[in-house]
Coordinates of C-alpha atoms in Angstrom, one line a residue:
X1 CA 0.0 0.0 0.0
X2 CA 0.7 3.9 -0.5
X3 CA 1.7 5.4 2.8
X4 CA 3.8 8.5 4.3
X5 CA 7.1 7.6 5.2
X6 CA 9.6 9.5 7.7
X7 CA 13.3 9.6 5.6
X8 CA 14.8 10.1 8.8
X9 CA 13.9 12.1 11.8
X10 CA 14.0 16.2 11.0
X11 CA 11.8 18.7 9.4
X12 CA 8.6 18.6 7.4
X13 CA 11.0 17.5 4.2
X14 CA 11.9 14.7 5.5
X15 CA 7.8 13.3 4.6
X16 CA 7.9 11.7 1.8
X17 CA 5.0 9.5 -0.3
X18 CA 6.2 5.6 -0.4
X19 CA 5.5 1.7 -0.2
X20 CA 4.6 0.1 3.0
X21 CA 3.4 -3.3 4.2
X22 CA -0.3 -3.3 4.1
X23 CA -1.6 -4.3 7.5
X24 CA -4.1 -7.5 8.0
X25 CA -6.4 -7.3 11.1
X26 CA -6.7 -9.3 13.8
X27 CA -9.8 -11.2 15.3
X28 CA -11.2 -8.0 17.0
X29 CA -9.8 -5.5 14.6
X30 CA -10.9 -4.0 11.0
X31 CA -9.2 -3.1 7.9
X32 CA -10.0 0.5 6.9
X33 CA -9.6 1.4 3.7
X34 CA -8.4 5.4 4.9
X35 CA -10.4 8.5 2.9
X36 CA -9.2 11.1 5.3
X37 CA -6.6 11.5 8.3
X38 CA -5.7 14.5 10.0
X39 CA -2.7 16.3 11.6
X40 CA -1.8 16.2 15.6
X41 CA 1.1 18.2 17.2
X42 CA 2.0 14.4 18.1
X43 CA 2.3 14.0 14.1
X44 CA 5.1 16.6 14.2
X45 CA 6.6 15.3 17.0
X46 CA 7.3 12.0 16.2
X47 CA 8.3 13.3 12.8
X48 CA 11.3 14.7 14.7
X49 CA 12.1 11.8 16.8
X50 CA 10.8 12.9 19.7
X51 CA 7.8 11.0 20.6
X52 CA 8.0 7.2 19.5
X53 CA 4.7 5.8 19.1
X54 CA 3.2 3.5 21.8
X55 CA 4.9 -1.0 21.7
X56 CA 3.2 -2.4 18.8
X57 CA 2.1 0.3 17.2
X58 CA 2.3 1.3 13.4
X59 CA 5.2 3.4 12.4
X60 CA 3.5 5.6 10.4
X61 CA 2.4 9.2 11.2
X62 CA -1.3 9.4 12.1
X63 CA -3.8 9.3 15.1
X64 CA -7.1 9.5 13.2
X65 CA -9.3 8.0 10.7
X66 CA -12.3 7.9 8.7
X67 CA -12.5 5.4 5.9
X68 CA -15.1 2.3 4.7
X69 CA -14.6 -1.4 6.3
X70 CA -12.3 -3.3 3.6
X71 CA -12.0 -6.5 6.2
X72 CA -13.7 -7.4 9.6
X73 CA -11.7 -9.5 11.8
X74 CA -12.8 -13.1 13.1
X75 CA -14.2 -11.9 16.2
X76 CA -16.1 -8.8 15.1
X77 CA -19.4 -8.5 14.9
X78 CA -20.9 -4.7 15.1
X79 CA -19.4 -4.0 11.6
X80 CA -19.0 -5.1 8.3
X81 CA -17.4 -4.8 4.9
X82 CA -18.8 -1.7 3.5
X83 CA -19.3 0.1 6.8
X84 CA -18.4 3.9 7.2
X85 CA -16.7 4.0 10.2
X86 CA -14.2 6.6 12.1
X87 CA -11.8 6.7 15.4
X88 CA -8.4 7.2 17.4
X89 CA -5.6 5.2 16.4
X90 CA -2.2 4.4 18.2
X91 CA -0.9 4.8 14.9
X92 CA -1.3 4.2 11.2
X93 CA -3.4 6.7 9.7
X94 CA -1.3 8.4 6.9
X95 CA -1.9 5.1 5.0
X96 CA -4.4 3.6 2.2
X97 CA -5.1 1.3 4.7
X98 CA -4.9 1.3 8.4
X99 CA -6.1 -0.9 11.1
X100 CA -8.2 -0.3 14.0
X101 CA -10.0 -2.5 16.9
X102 CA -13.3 -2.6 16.9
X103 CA -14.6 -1.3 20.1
X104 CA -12.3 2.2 19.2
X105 CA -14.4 2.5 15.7
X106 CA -18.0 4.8 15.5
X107 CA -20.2 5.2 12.1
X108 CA -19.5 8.0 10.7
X109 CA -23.1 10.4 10.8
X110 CA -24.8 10.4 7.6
X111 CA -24.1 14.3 7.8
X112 CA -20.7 14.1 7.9
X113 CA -18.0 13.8 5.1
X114 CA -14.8 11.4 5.6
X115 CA -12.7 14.5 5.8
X116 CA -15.5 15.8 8.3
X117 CA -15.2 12.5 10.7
X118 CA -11.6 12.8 10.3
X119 CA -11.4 16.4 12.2
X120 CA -13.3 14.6 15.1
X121 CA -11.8 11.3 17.0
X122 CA -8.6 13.0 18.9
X123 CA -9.6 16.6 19.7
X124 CA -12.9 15.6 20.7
X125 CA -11.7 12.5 22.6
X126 CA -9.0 14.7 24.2
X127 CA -11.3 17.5 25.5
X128 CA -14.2 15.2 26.8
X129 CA -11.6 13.3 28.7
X130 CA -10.5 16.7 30.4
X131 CA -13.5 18.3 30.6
X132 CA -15.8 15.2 31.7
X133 CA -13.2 12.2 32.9
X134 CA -10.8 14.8 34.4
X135 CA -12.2 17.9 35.0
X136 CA -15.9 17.0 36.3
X137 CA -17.2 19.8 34.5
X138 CA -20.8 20.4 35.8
X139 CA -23.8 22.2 34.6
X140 CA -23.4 26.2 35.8
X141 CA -19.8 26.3 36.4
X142 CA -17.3 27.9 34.2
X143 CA -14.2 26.5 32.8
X144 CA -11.8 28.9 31.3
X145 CA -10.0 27.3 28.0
X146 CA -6.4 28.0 26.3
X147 CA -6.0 28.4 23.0
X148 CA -9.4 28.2 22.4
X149 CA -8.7 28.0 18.5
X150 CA -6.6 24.9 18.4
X151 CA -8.3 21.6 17.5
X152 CA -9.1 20.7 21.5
X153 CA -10.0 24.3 21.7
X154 CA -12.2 24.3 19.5
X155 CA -14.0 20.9 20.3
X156 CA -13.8 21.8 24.3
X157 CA -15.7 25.3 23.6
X158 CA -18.9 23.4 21.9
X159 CA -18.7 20.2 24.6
X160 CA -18.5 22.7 27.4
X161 CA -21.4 24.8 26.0
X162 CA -23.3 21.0 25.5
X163 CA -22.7 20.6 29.1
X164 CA -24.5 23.8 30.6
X165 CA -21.3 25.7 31.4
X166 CA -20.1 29.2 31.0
X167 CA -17.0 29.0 28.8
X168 CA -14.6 31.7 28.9
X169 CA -11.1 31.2 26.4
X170 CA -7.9 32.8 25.8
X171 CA -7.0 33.5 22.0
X172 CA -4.9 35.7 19.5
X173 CA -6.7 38.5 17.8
X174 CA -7.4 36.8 14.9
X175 CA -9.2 33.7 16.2
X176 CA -11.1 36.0 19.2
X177 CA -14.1 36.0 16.5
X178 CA -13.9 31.9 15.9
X179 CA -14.2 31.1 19.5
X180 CA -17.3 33.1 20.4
X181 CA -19.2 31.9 17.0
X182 CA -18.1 28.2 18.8
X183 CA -20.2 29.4 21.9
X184 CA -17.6 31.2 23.8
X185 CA -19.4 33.4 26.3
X186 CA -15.8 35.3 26.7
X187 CA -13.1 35.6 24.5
X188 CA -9.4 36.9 26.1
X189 CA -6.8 38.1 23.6
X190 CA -3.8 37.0 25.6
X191 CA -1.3 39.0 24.3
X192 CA -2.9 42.6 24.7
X193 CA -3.8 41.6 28.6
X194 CA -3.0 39.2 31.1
X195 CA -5.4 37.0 31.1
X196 CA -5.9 36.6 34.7
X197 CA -6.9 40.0 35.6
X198 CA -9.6 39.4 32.4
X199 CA -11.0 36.4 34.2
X200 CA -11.7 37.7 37.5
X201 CA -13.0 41.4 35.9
X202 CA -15.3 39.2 34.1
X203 CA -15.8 36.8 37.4
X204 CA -16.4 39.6 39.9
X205 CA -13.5 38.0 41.2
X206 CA -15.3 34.4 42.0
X207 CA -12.2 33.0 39.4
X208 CA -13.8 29.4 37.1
X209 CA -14.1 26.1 38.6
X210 CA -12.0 24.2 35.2
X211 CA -9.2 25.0 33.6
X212 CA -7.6 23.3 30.5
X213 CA -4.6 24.1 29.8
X214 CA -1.9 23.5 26.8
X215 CA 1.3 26.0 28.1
X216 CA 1.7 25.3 31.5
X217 CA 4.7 26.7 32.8
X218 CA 4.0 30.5 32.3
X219 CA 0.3 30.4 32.7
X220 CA 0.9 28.1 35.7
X221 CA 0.5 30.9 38.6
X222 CA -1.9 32.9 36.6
X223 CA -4.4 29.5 36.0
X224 CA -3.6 29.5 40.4
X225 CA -5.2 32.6 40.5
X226 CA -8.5 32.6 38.2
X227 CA -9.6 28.9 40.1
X228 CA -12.0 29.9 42.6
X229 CA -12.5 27.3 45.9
X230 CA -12.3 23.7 44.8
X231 CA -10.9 24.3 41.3
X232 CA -9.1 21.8 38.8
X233 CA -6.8 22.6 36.6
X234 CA -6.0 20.1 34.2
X235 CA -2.5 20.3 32.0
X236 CA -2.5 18.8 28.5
X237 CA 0.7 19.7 27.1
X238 CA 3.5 22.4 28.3
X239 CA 3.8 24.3 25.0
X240 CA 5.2 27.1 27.0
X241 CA 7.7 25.4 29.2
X242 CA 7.7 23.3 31.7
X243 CA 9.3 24.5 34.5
X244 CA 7.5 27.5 37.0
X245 CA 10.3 29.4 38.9
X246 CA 7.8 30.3 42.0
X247 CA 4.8 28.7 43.3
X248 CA 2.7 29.8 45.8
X249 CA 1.5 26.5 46.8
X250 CA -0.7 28.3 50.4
X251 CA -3.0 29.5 47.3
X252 CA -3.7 25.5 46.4
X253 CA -3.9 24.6 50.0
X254 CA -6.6 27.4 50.7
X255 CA -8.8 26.8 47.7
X256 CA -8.1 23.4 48.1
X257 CA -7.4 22.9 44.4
X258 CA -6.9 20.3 42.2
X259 CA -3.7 20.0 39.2
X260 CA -3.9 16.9 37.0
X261 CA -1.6 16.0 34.3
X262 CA -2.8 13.9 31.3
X263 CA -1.9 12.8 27.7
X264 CA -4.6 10.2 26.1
X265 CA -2.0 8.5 23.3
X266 CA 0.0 6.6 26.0
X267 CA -3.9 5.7 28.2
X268 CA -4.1 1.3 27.9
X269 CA -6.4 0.4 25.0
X270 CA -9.0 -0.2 27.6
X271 CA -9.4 3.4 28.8
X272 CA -9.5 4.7 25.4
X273 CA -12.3 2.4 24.8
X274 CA -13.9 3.4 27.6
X275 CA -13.7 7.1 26.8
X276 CA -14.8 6.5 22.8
X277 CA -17.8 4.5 23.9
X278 CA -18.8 7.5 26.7
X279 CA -17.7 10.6 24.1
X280 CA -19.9 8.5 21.2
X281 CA -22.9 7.7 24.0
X282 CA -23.0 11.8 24.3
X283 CA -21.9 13.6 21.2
X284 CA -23.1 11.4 18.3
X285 CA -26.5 12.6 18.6
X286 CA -25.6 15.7 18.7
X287 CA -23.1 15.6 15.5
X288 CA -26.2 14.2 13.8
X289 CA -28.8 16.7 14.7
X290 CA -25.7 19.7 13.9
X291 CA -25.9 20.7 17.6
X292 CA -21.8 20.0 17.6
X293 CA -19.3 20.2 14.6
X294 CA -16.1 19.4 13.7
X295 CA -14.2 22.4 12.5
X296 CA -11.5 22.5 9.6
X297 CA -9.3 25.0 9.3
X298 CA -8.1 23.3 5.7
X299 CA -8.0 19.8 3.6
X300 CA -4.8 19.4 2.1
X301 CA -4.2 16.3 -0.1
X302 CA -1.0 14.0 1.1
X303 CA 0.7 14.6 -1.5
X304 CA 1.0 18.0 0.1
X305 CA 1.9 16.6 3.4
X306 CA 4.2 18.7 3.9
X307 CA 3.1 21.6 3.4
X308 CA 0.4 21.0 5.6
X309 CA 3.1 20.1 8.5
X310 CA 4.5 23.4 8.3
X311 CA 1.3 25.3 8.1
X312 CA 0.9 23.5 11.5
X313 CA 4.2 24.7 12.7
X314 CA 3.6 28.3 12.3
X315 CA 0.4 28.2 14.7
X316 CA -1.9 29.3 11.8
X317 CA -4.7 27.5 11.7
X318 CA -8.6 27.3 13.5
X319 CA -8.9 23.8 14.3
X320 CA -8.1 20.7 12.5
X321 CA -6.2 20.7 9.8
X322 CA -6.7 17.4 7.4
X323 CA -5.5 15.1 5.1
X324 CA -7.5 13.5 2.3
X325 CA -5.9 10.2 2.0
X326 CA -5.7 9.0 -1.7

């Protein structure tokens, strides 16, 4: 099969358009035959040898797809051949043909295009799982969300809203507009304020009962200050840093706060599982009926892989940005 292919670890050149093995299912897996992928800062990552994917894995580039049945395994008996299907994968997606188990696939709506289900499975995952799993996000609290343009950003704003809460995100000028047509009912340009004196203005100075958060070490103190009593703040990635020079950790103990750490790609098979069938239980209705949408910021076809790495790279884009496979 058609695949892409990592020369060796570096920049976006090093993606090239080759031959690879074509993978054969196993008893409780199914053979997709891929129509769309999309991108993941993991993507870029591993693309630069610095985050393997998971034992037993695929190789390839890829955490997404949405494609039709080719092959059922043994064992499996909610599909078939011919089936629509779309999900998370450990690996494998920037492929013709990739591989997934089962219990991780969900039918793609009727509404939805492949490159439309492909937008969906790891942003959506990711920001139920720190919203819902994480985060205990309840109806009439507010959660305050960084970047609220990226993919998660984007998918956390709508589930929030889903959920009965306020929703207040931090954003460049440029995306300010996105995130309150997403549902936002506040929208903080981070670089023309600090965003924690925005929160509490907003507030009255009662601060949000969630946080998600992608920078970590320089928002660190600030996400200390906007949680109000019994707060959780929950840290996805550290694009900012990782290391705070000063904590005041008497502010945790008084609020009696909560910090939680989390990345889904290295979760066991049986807690992604777990979270697909809960997120699918919730949202698929309400990707059917239009009440939630995946949001594309472009389609690129992998030949122009990429291209569409480096758009990645320079932080341009409103959620996800895709890959039509073929």
């Amino acid at each position: 099969m058609k695949a892409i292919l990592v020369k060796q670890p570096g920049g976006s050149e090093q993606l090239i358009l080759g031959e690879y093995e074509k993978p054969k299912p196993g008893p409780t897996e199914l053979l997709v035959k891929v129509h769309a992928t999309a991108l993941n800062r993991a993507d870029t990552l591993q693309r630069e040898g610095k985050y393997p994917p998971p034992k037993g894995a695929s190789p390839i580039l890829g955490l997404e797809l949405a494609g039709v049945i080719e092959e059922a395994g043994a064992n499996c008996s909610k599909y078939k051949k011919g089936d629509k299907v779309f999900g998370l994968l450990p690996g494998g997606g920037y492929a013709e043909y990739a591989i997934i188990d089962e219990a991780m696939a969900m039918p793609i709506p009727e509404n939805l295009s492949f490159e439309e289900a492909a937008a969906i499975p790891e942003v959506f995952l990711t920001a139920w799982q720190a919203l819902v799993w994480l985060g205990k996000l309840q109806p009439g609290e507010r959660v305050l969300i960084h970047a609220g343009a990226s993919g998660v950003g984007t998918a956390a704003i709508q589930l929030a809203r889903a959920l009965g809460a306020e929703v207040l995100v931090t954003a460049s000028e440029t995306k300010i507009q996105a995130c309150l047509d997403l549902g936002a009912h506040k929208a903080i340009n981070y670089k023309q304020v600090p965003f924690d004196k925005e929160v509490l203005d907003y507030t009255n100075n009662e601060g949000v009962d969630v946080i998600v958060d992608f920078i970590a070490g320089p928002y660190f103190n600030q996400n200390i200050d906007c949680l109000r009593l019994d707060g959780r703040l929950i840290i996805l990635a550290s694009l900012g840093g990782g290391k705070v020079d000063h904590v005041e950790l008497r502010k945790v103990l008084a609020k009696r706060l909560q910090i939680m750490g989390s990345t889904l790609r290295s979760r066991s098979k049986e807690y992604q599982i777990k979270l697909t069938q809960d997120l699918a239980a919730f949202a698929l209705p309400l990707f059917r009926s239009g009440k939630l949408k995946p949001v594309i910021d472009s389609v690129y076809s992998w030949e122009n892989v990429a291209e569409a790495h480096r758009y990645m790279e320079q932080n341009k884009n409103t959620g996800k940005i895709v890959l039509r496979i073929g």
